[in-house]
mmCIF file of C-alpha atoms and ligand atoms in Angstrom:
data_model
loop_
_atom_site.group_PDB
_atom_site.id
_atom_site.type_symbol
_atom_site.label_atom_id
_atom_site.label_comp_id
_atom_site.label_asym_id
_atom_site.label_seq_id
_atom_site.Cartn_x
_atom_site.Cartn_y
_atom_site.Cartn_z
ATOM 1 C CA MET U 1 82.526 47.440 124.085
ATOM 2 C CA LYS U 2 84.582 51.096 124.312
ATOM 3 C CA LYS U 3 84.711 51.702 127.896
ATOM 4 C CA MET U 4 82.488 54.830 129.703
ATOM 5 C CA LEU U 5 85.531 57.018 130.522
ATOM 6 C CA GLU U 6 87.925 55.255 128.586
ATOM 7 C CA GLY U 7 90.066 57.959 127.142
ATOM 8 C CA LYS U 8 89.647 59.997 130.020
ATOM 9 C CA THR U 9 91.392 61.928 133.155
ATOM 10 C CA LEU U 10 89.397 63.065 135.462
ATOM 11 C CA VAL U 11 90.234 64.058 139.374
ATOM 12 C CA VAL U 12 88.511 63.324 142.267
ATOM 13 C CA THR U 13 88.752 64.678 145.215
ATOM 14 C CA GLY U 14 89.222 62.375 148.786
ATOM 15 C CA GLY U 15 90.188 59.781 146.715
ATOM 16 C CA ALA U 16 91.761 57.965 150.401
ATOM 17 C CA SER U 17 88.681 56.966 151.406
ATOM 18 C CA GLY U 18 84.853 56.509 151.326
ATOM 19 C CA ILE U 19 82.855 57.217 148.623
ATOM 20 C CA GLY U 20 85.677 59.273 146.396
ATOM 21 C CA LEU U 21 87.913 55.538 147.026
ATOM 22 C CA GLU U 22 84.855 53.262 145.531
ATOM 23 C CA THR U 23 84.285 56.791 142.483
ATOM 24 C CA ALA U 24 88.556 56.623 142.143
ATOM 25 C CA ARG U 25 87.880 52.417 141.718
ATOM 26 C CA VAL U 26 85.090 53.083 138.839
ATOM 27 C CA CYS U 27 86.346 56.162 137.144
ATOM 28 C CA LYS U 28 88.860 53.291 136.590
ATOM 29 C CA GLN U 29 87.645 50.448 135.695
ATOM 30 C CA TRP U 30 85.503 52.240 133.143
ATOM 31 C CA GLY U 31 88.462 53.449 131.307
ATOM 32 C CA ALA U 32 89.760 56.485 132.796
ATOM 33 C CA THR U 33 92.931 58.107 134.209
ATOM 34 C CA VAL U 34 92.355 59.308 137.421
ATOM 35 C CA LEU U 35 94.446 61.927 139.615
ATOM 36 C CA GLY U 36 93.193 61.888 143.409
ATOM 37 C CA VAL U 37 93.757 64.574 146.122
ATOM 38 C CA ASP U 38 93.392 63.832 149.454
ATOM 39 C CA ARG U 39 94.847 64.865 152.663
ATOM 40 C CA SER U 40 95.821 61.514 153.579
ATOM 41 C CA MET U 41 97.523 59.010 151.477
ATOM 42 C CA THR U 42 96.908 55.888 149.524
ATOM 43 C CA HIS U 43 97.189 55.293 145.731
ATOM 44 C CA GLU U 44 94.399 52.685 145.738
ATOM 45 C CA HIS U 45 92.651 52.961 142.600
ATOM 46 C CA VAL U 46 94.553 56.052 141.339
ATOM 47 C CA ASP U 47 97.004 57.023 138.498
ATOM 48 C CA ALA U 48 98.713 59.594 141.117
ATOM 49 C CA LEU U 49 97.912 60.918 144.179
ATOM 50 C CA TYR U 50 98.391 64.153 145.078
ATOM 51 C CA LYS U 51 98.659 65.204 148.635
ATOM 52 C CA VAL U 52 96.649 68.245 149.370
ATOM 53 C CA ASP U 53 95.766 69.717 152.147
ATOM 54 C CA LEU U 54 91.551 71.397 150.793
ATOM 55 C CA SER U 55 91.184 74.131 152.938
ATOM 56 C CA ASP U 56 94.828 75.653 152.792
ATOM 57 C CA PRO U 57 94.312 77.947 149.724
ATOM 58 C CA ALA U 58 97.991 78.353 149.144
ATOM 59 C CA GLN U 59 97.746 74.470 148.841
ATOM 60 C CA ILE U 60 95.099 74.796 146.655
ATOM 61 C CA ARG U 61 96.860 77.505 144.158
ATOM 62 C CA GLU U 62 99.747 74.146 143.985
ATOM 63 C CA LEU U 63 97.079 71.941 143.647
ATOM 64 C CA VAL U 64 95.968 73.634 140.288
ATOM 65 C CA ARG U 65 99.950 74.419 139.043
ATOM 66 C CA ALA U 66 100.666 70.526 139.480
ATOM 67 C CA LEU U 67 97.736 69.187 137.987
ATOM 68 C CA PRO U 68 98.131 68.397 133.963
ATOM 69 C CA ALA U 69 95.658 70.244 131.225
ATOM 70 C CA ASN U 70 92.922 68.922 129.414
ATOM 71 C CA LEU U 71 91.114 67.206 132.038
ATOM 72 C CA HIS U 72 88.241 66.031 131.690
ATOM 73 C CA GLY U 73 86.837 66.017 134.739
ATOM 74 C CA LEU U 74 86.511 66.898 138.230
ATOM 75 C CA ALA U 75 84.739 65.124 141.538
ATOM 76 C CA ASN U 76 84.602 67.998 143.910
ATOM 77 C CA VAL U 77 83.452 64.335 147.010
ATOM 78 C CA ALA U 78 85.854 65.629 149.941
ATOM 79 C CA GLY U 79 84.326 66.530 152.364
ATOM 80 C CA LEU U 80 84.031 66.771 156.025
ATOM 81 C CA PRO U 81 81.152 65.813 158.692
ATOM 82 C CA PRO U 82 79.585 68.025 161.107
ATOM 83 C CA THR U 83 81.271 67.252 163.978
ATOM 84 C CA ALA U 84 84.638 68.972 162.059
ATOM 85 C CA PRO U 85 84.744 72.886 163.764
ATOM 86 C CA ALA U 86 82.202 74.872 161.538
ATOM 87 C CA GLU U 87 85.110 77.203 160.160
ATOM 88 C CA LEU U 88 86.766 74.131 159.062
ATOM 89 C CA VAL U 89 84.177 72.543 157.586
ATOM 90 C CA LEU U 90 83.178 75.778 155.380
ATOM 91 C CA LYS U 91 86.420 76.060 154.283
ATOM 92 C CA VAL U 92 86.480 72.105 152.754
ATOM 93 C CA ASN U 93 82.978 71.844 152.444
ATOM 94 C CA LEU U 94 82.488 74.953 149.585
ATOM 95 C CA VAL U 95 84.801 77.357 149.875
ATOM 96 C CA GLY U 96 87.733 75.014 149.200
ATOM 97 C CA LEU U 97 85.537 73.091 146.496
ATOM 98 C CA LYS U 98 84.676 76.089 144.845
ATOM 99 C CA ALA U 99 88.755 77.332 145.119
ATOM 100 C CA LEU U 100 89.619 74.490 143.685
ATOM 101 C CA THR U 101 86.746 74.558 140.683
ATOM 102 C CA LEU U 102 87.339 77.910 139.055
ATOM 103 C CA GLY U 103 90.873 76.990 139.457
ATOM 104 C CA LEU U 104 90.681 74.607 137.710
ATOM 105 C CA LEU U 105 88.709 76.021 134.538
ATOM 106 C CA PRO U 106 90.983 76.954 132.719
ATOM 107 C CA LYS U 107 92.430 73.212 132.466
ATOM 108 C CA LEU U 108 89.667 72.187 131.572
ATOM 109 C CA ALA U 109 88.078 70.635 128.285
ATOM 110 C CA GLU U 110 85.939 71.273 126.141
ATOM 111 C CA GLY U 111 82.721 68.979 127.349
ATOM 112 C CA ALA U 112 84.645 68.853 130.908
ATOM 113 C CA SER U 113 81.999 67.518 133.543
ATOM 114 C CA ILE U 114 81.679 68.974 137.227
ATOM 115 C CA VAL U 115 80.010 66.509 139.310
ATOM 116 C CA ASN U 116 79.568 68.246 143.556
ATOM 117 C CA LEU U 117 79.132 66.059 146.061
ATOM 118 C CA ALA U 118 76.314 68.010 147.992
ATOM 119 C CA SER U 119 73.705 65.576 150.644
ATOM 120 C CA LEU U 120 70.142 64.857 150.698
ATOM 121 C CA ALA U 121 71.384 67.464 154.076
ATOM 122 C CA GLY U 122 71.768 70.388 151.244
ATOM 123 C CA PHE U 123 67.794 69.519 150.982
ATOM 124 C CA ASP U 124 66.068 72.081 152.454
ATOM 125 C CA TRP U 125 68.863 75.578 150.744
ATOM 126 C CA ALA U 126 65.560 77.061 149.667
ATOM 127 C CA ASN U 127 64.813 78.487 152.610
ATOM 128 C CA HIS U 128 68.293 79.207 153.294
ATOM 129 C CA VAL U 129 68.235 81.648 150.149
ATOM 130 C CA SER U 130 69.577 84.910 152.271
ATOM 131 C CA SER U 131 72.529 82.944 153.650
ATOM 132 C CA ILE U 132 73.552 80.994 150.410
ATOM 133 C CA HIS U 133 72.708 85.168 148.282
ATOM 134 C CA ALA U 134 75.519 85.848 152.011
ATOM 135 C CA ALA U 135 77.987 83.095 150.711
ATOM 136 C CA GLU U 136 78.525 84.326 147.971
ATOM 137 C CA ALA U 137 81.624 87.134 149.039
ATOM 138 C CA LEU U 138 82.739 83.843 151.660
ATOM 139 C CA ASP U 139 86.273 83.558 151.138
ATOM 140 C CA PHE U 140 89.439 81.843 153.306
ATOM 141 C CA ASP U 141 89.506 85.126 155.640
ATOM 142 C CA ASN U 142 85.920 85.665 156.573
ATOM 143 C CA VAL U 143 85.146 81.595 156.725
ATOM 144 C CA ALA U 144 84.860 82.942 160.941
ATOM 145 C CA GLU U 145 82.970 85.852 160.715
ATOM 146 C CA PHE U 146 80.709 84.256 158.746
ATOM 147 C CA VAL U 147 79.599 81.452 160.680
ATOM 148 C CA ARG U 148 79.753 83.741 163.816
ATOM 149 C CA THR U 149 77.119 86.291 161.915
ATOM 150 C CA HIS U 150 75.007 83.769 160.089
ATOM 151 C CA ASP U 151 72.834 80.890 161.065
ATOM 152 C CA ALA U 152 75.986 77.860 160.208
ATOM 153 C CA GLY U 153 77.988 77.612 163.246
ATOM 154 C CA ASP U 154 78.485 73.542 164.861
ATOM 155 C CA GLN U 155 74.852 74.000 166.678
ATOM 156 C CA GLY U 156 73.021 71.290 164.951
ATOM 157 C CA GLY U 157 75.746 70.230 162.757
ATOM 158 C CA ARG U 158 74.132 73.770 160.747
ATOM 159 C CA SER U 159 77.418 73.736 159.119
ATOM 160 C CA TYR U 160 77.873 70.520 157.430
ATOM 161 C CA PHE U 161 74.112 71.500 156.051
ATOM 162 C CA PHE U 162 74.762 75.124 155.182
ATOM 163 C CA SER U 163 77.407 73.830 153.537
ATOM 164 C CA LYS U 164 75.376 71.309 151.672
ATOM 165 C CA GLU U 165 72.266 73.914 150.934
ATOM 166 C CA ALA U 166 75.115 76.380 149.294
ATOM 167 C CA LEU U 167 76.878 74.332 147.298
ATOM 168 C CA VAL U 168 73.035 72.207 145.843
ATOM 169 C CA ALA U 169 72.477 76.222 144.970
ATOM 170 C CA TRP U 170 75.932 77.019 143.259
ATOM 171 C CA THR U 171 75.220 74.034 141.524
ATOM 172 C CA LEU U 172 72.555 75.037 140.224
ATOM 173 C CA GLN U 173 73.383 78.397 139.505
ATOM 174 C CA ASN U 174 76.160 77.362 137.780
ATOM 175 C CA ARG U 175 73.803 75.744 135.164
ATOM 176 C CA TRP U 176 75.328 77.355 132.500
ATOM 177 C CA THR U 177 78.140 79.372 133.242
ATOM 178 C CA TRP U 178 80.703 77.721 131.196
ATOM 179 C CA ARG U 179 78.361 76.005 128.097
ATOM 180 C CA ASP U 180 80.299 77.706 125.596
ATOM 181 C CA ARG U 181 83.271 75.821 125.692
ATOM 182 C CA GLY U 182 80.693 72.498 127.016
ATOM 183 C CA ILE U 183 81.535 71.584 130.151
ATOM 184 C CA ARG U 184 79.043 71.728 133.200
ATOM 185 C CA MET U 185 78.347 70.832 136.732
ATOM 186 C CA ASN U 186 75.789 68.983 138.585
ATOM 187 C CA ALA U 187 75.216 67.925 142.285
ATOM 188 C CA VAL U 188 75.054 64.028 143.561
ATOM 189 C CA SER U 189 72.793 64.063 146.952
ATOM 190 C CA PRO U 190 73.496 60.529 148.757
ATOM 191 C CA GLY U 191 71.357 60.555 152.100
ATOM 192 C CA PRO U 192 73.373 58.373 155.103
ATOM 193 C CA VAL U 193 76.152 56.275 153.113
ATOM 194 C CA ASP U 194 77.804 53.662 155.141
ATOM 195 C CA THR U 195 81.877 55.217 154.882
ATOM 196 C CA PRO U 196 83.660 56.632 158.396
ATOM 197 C CA ILE U 197 82.214 58.942 158.456
ATOM 198 C CA LEU U 198 78.199 57.469 159.115
ATOM 199 C CA GLY U 199 78.766 57.379 162.357
ATOM 200 C CA ASP U 200 80.386 60.939 162.735
ATOM 201 C CA PHE U 201 76.223 62.614 161.811
ATOM 202 C CA VAL U 202 74.253 59.864 164.189
ATOM 203 C CA LYS U 203 76.185 62.311 166.149
ATOM 204 C CA THR U 204 75.457 65.007 165.069
ATOM 205 C CA LEU U 205 71.866 64.544 164.597
ATOM 206 C CA GLY U 206 71.089 62.058 167.193
ATOM 207 C CA ALA U 207 67.433 60.697 167.425
ATOM 208 C CA ARG U 208 66.329 62.445 164.308
ATOM 209 C CA ALA U 209 69.658 60.478 162.402
ATOM 210 C CA GLU U 210 67.972 56.858 164.545
ATOM 211 C CA GLU U 211 64.790 58.163 162.742
ATOM 212 C CA ASP U 212 65.762 59.137 159.345
ATOM 213 C CA MET U 213 67.687 55.100 159.226
ATOM 214 C CA ARG U 214 64.507 53.554 160.714
ATOM 215 C CA VAL U 215 62.344 54.477 157.450
ATOM 216 C CA MET U 216 64.651 54.272 154.562
ATOM 217 C CA ASP U 217 65.528 50.368 154.390
ATOM 218 C CA ARG U 218 69.010 50.889 154.853
ATOM 219 C CA ALA U 219 72.075 53.268 155.121
ATOM 220 C CA GLY U 220 73.938 53.586 151.843
ATOM 221 C CA THR U 221 77.017 52.272 150.385
ATOM 222 C CA PRO U 222 79.690 53.775 148.215
ATOM 223 C CA ALA U 223 78.686 51.520 145.494
ATOM 224 C CA ASP U 224 75.172 52.961 145.562
ATOM 225 C CA ILE U 225 76.775 56.331 144.795
ATOM 226 C CA ALA U 226 79.951 56.075 143.007
ATOM 227 C CA PRO U 227 78.566 54.415 139.589
ATOM 228 C CA VAL U 228 76.719 57.828 139.476
ATOM 229 C CA VAL U 229 78.876 60.316 139.845
ATOM 230 C CA ALA U 230 81.000 57.763 137.566
ATOM 231 C CA PHE U 231 78.030 58.612 134.973
ATOM 232 C CA LEU U 232 77.768 61.806 135.071
ATOM 233 C CA LEU U 233 81.955 62.687 134.057
ATOM 234 C CA SER U 234 80.241 60.474 131.146
ATOM 235 C CA ASP U 235 79.046 61.681 128.166
ATOM 236 C CA ALA U 236 76.114 59.829 128.364
ATOM 237 C CA SER U 237 75.248 62.318 130.904
ATOM 238 C CA GLY U 238 76.205 64.715 128.182
ATOM 239 C CA TRP U 239 72.340 67.217 128.404
ATOM 240 C CA ILE U 240 71.908 66.810 132.792
ATOM 241 C CA ARG U 241 73.045 70.857 133.825
ATOM 242 C CA GLY U 242 73.300 72.171 136.754
ATOM 243 C CA ALA U 243 71.231 68.560 138.015
ATOM 244 C CA ASN U 244 71.178 67.784 142.332
ATOM 245 C CA LEU U 245 70.458 64.023 141.374
ATOM 246 C CA PRO U 246 68.991 62.443 144.825
ATOM 247 C CA VAL U 247 71.158 59.006 145.421
ATOM 248 C CA ASP U 248 69.372 58.005 148.755
ATOM 249 C CA GLY U 249 67.420 55.436 148.723
ATOM 250 C CA GLY U 250 63.643 57.362 147.937
ATOM 251 C CA MET U 251 64.356 59.718 151.363
ATOM 252 C CA SER U 252 64.383 62.828 149.279
ATOM 253 C CA SER U 253 60.163 61.620 147.536
ATOM 254 C CA HIS U 254 59.756 61.237 151.011
ATOM 255 C CA LEU U 255 60.205 63.938 152.786
ATOM 256 C CA LEU U 256 58.880 65.396 149.506
ATOM 257 C CA CYS U 257 55.264 63.510 149.645
ATOM 258 C CA ASN U 258 54.865 64.605 153.421
ATOM 259 C CA ILE U 259 55.699 68.180 152.865
ATOM 260 C CA HIS U 260 53.050 68.304 149.578
ATOM 261 C CA GLY U 261 50.526 65.204 151.476
ATOM 262 C CA LEU U 262 50.580 63.750 148.962
HETATM 263 N N1 NAD Q 1 78.957 58.779 154.740
HETATM 264 C C1 NAD Q 1 77.618 60.091 154.325
HETATM 265 O O1 NAD Q 1 76.541 59.489 155.337
HETATM 266 C C2 NAD Q 1 77.672 61.144 152.775
HETATM 267 C C3 NAD Q 1 75.967 61.618 152.742
HETATM 268 C C4 NAD Q 1 75.619 62.375 152.119
HETATM 269 C C5 NAD Q 1 76.753 62.933 151.309
HETATM 270 N N2 NAD Q 1 78.609 62.967 151.961
HETATM 271 C C6 NAD Q 1 79.202 63.741 151.131
HETATM 272 O O2 NAD Q 1 80.166 62.826 150.433
HETATM 273 C C7 NAD Q 1 81.956 63.101 150.360
HETATM 274 C C8 NAD Q 1 83.209 61.593 150.916
HETATM 275 O O3 NAD Q 1 82.039 61.284 152.131
HETATM 276 P P1 NAD Q 1 82.668 59.671 152.789
HETATM 277 O O4 NAD Q 1 81.465 59.837 153.005
HETATM 278 O O5 NAD Q 1 82.853 59.522 151.698
HETATM 279 O O6 NAD Q 1 83.455 60.439 153.839
HETATM 280 P P2 NAD Q 1 84.631 59.342 153.594
HETATM 281 O O7 NAD Q 1 85.402 60.832 155.019
HETATM 282 O O8 NAD Q 1 85.447 58.757 154.199
HETATM 283 O O9 NAD Q 1 85.685 60.881 153.448
HETATM 284 C C9 NAD Q 1 86.177 61.683 152.892
HETATM 285 C C10 NAD Q 1 87.475 62.091 152.244
HETATM 286 O O10 NAD Q 1 87.837 63.824 152.601
HETATM 287 C C11 NAD Q 1 88.704 64.016 152.609
HETATM 288 N N3 NAD Q 1 89.361 65.240 153.264
HETATM 289 C C12 NAD Q 1 88.882 65.862 154.133
HETATM 290 N N4 NAD Q 1 89.226 66.863 154.621
HETATM 291 C C13 NAD Q 1 90.036 67.211 153.702
HETATM 292 C C14 NAD Q 1 91.070 68.501 153.345
HETATM 293 N N5 NAD Q 1 90.571 69.560 153.804
HETATM 294 N N6 NAD Q 1 91.807 68.769 152.875
HETATM 295 C C15 NAD Q 1 91.976 67.302 151.091
HETATM 296 N N7 NAD Q 1 90.953 66.176 151.491
HETATM 297 C C16 NAD Q 1 90.557 65.953 152.356
HETATM 298 C C17 NAD Q 1 89.472 63.191 154.107
HETATM 299 O O11 NAD Q 1 90.753 62.394 153.780
HETATM 300 C C18 NAD Q 1 88.731 61.597 153.490
HETATM 301 O O12 NAD Q 1 89.454 61.104 152.257
HETATM 302 C C19 NAD Q 1 81.478 64.134 151.286
HETATM 303 O O13 NAD Q 1 82.014 65.692 150.865
HETATM 304 C C20 NAD Q 1 80.603 64.132 151.972
HETATM 305 O O14 NAD Q 1 80.156 64.980 152.979
HETATM 306 C C21 NAD Q 1 78.529 61.925 152.015
#
């Protein structure tokens, strides 16, 4: 039987740890050549590793130059937790992610798939549309000002929540942007996943995180998330476009049921 990702060359950011590391492993197992991008060094599960700081526009430009053409997919998994400074969170989770994605477009093959690692933290995006519109003009140079003037600072982990709200919205907005080339974009939104940054969420959200964990039967693991990312990178998901797929043990459905009185 042909493997689901055979013949594909995929870029996986954040490939050195947690969900990205497991995504790289699954993609290789499913037959892909995997090019990892991370600020940390590890060659586990990748065919080549590009050591890049995704908060630095010059390094992103250099990465785009260095990567080969005819790429079949990009998984934007790298991200910082809410305990990191707000400016840096927005740079890595949103501005750098968009810069890499848009920069790589000319190197994507017809029919390529882009997958953004959003989060259950982006669930409330519809209530932040004015800030999301304002963030469309966000660049590396004006992040500090944006953090000061919008609800995207360190307080209560808002920088992280906003980065994921804007990422979900950007994914929806790009449902058909590159349709003429068959290129599609989707997002995966995990609930709490047991990786090195789970403790950062619990620290930032305090009682709220403890309550969420009590309602859920368990936290997720990278193995719960990675096959879903790999499926979205495969041709089997070809008609899924602009979707934000919750992979959260039912938590987003639980929130929706509470909101709508089901
Ligand atoms: N763990 C969770 O509970 C959870 C829940 C929902 C969404 N997510 C998202 O999943 C993604 C992966 O998170 P994880 O839990 O595997 O965390 P992780 O810390 O294990 O992995 C994140 C990776 O991103 C890399 N990275 C961070 N900043 C970078 C930078 N400036 N340049 C290059 N690489 C950088 C790190 O080196 C690391 O390898 C993130 O986008 C995160 O927001 C995680």
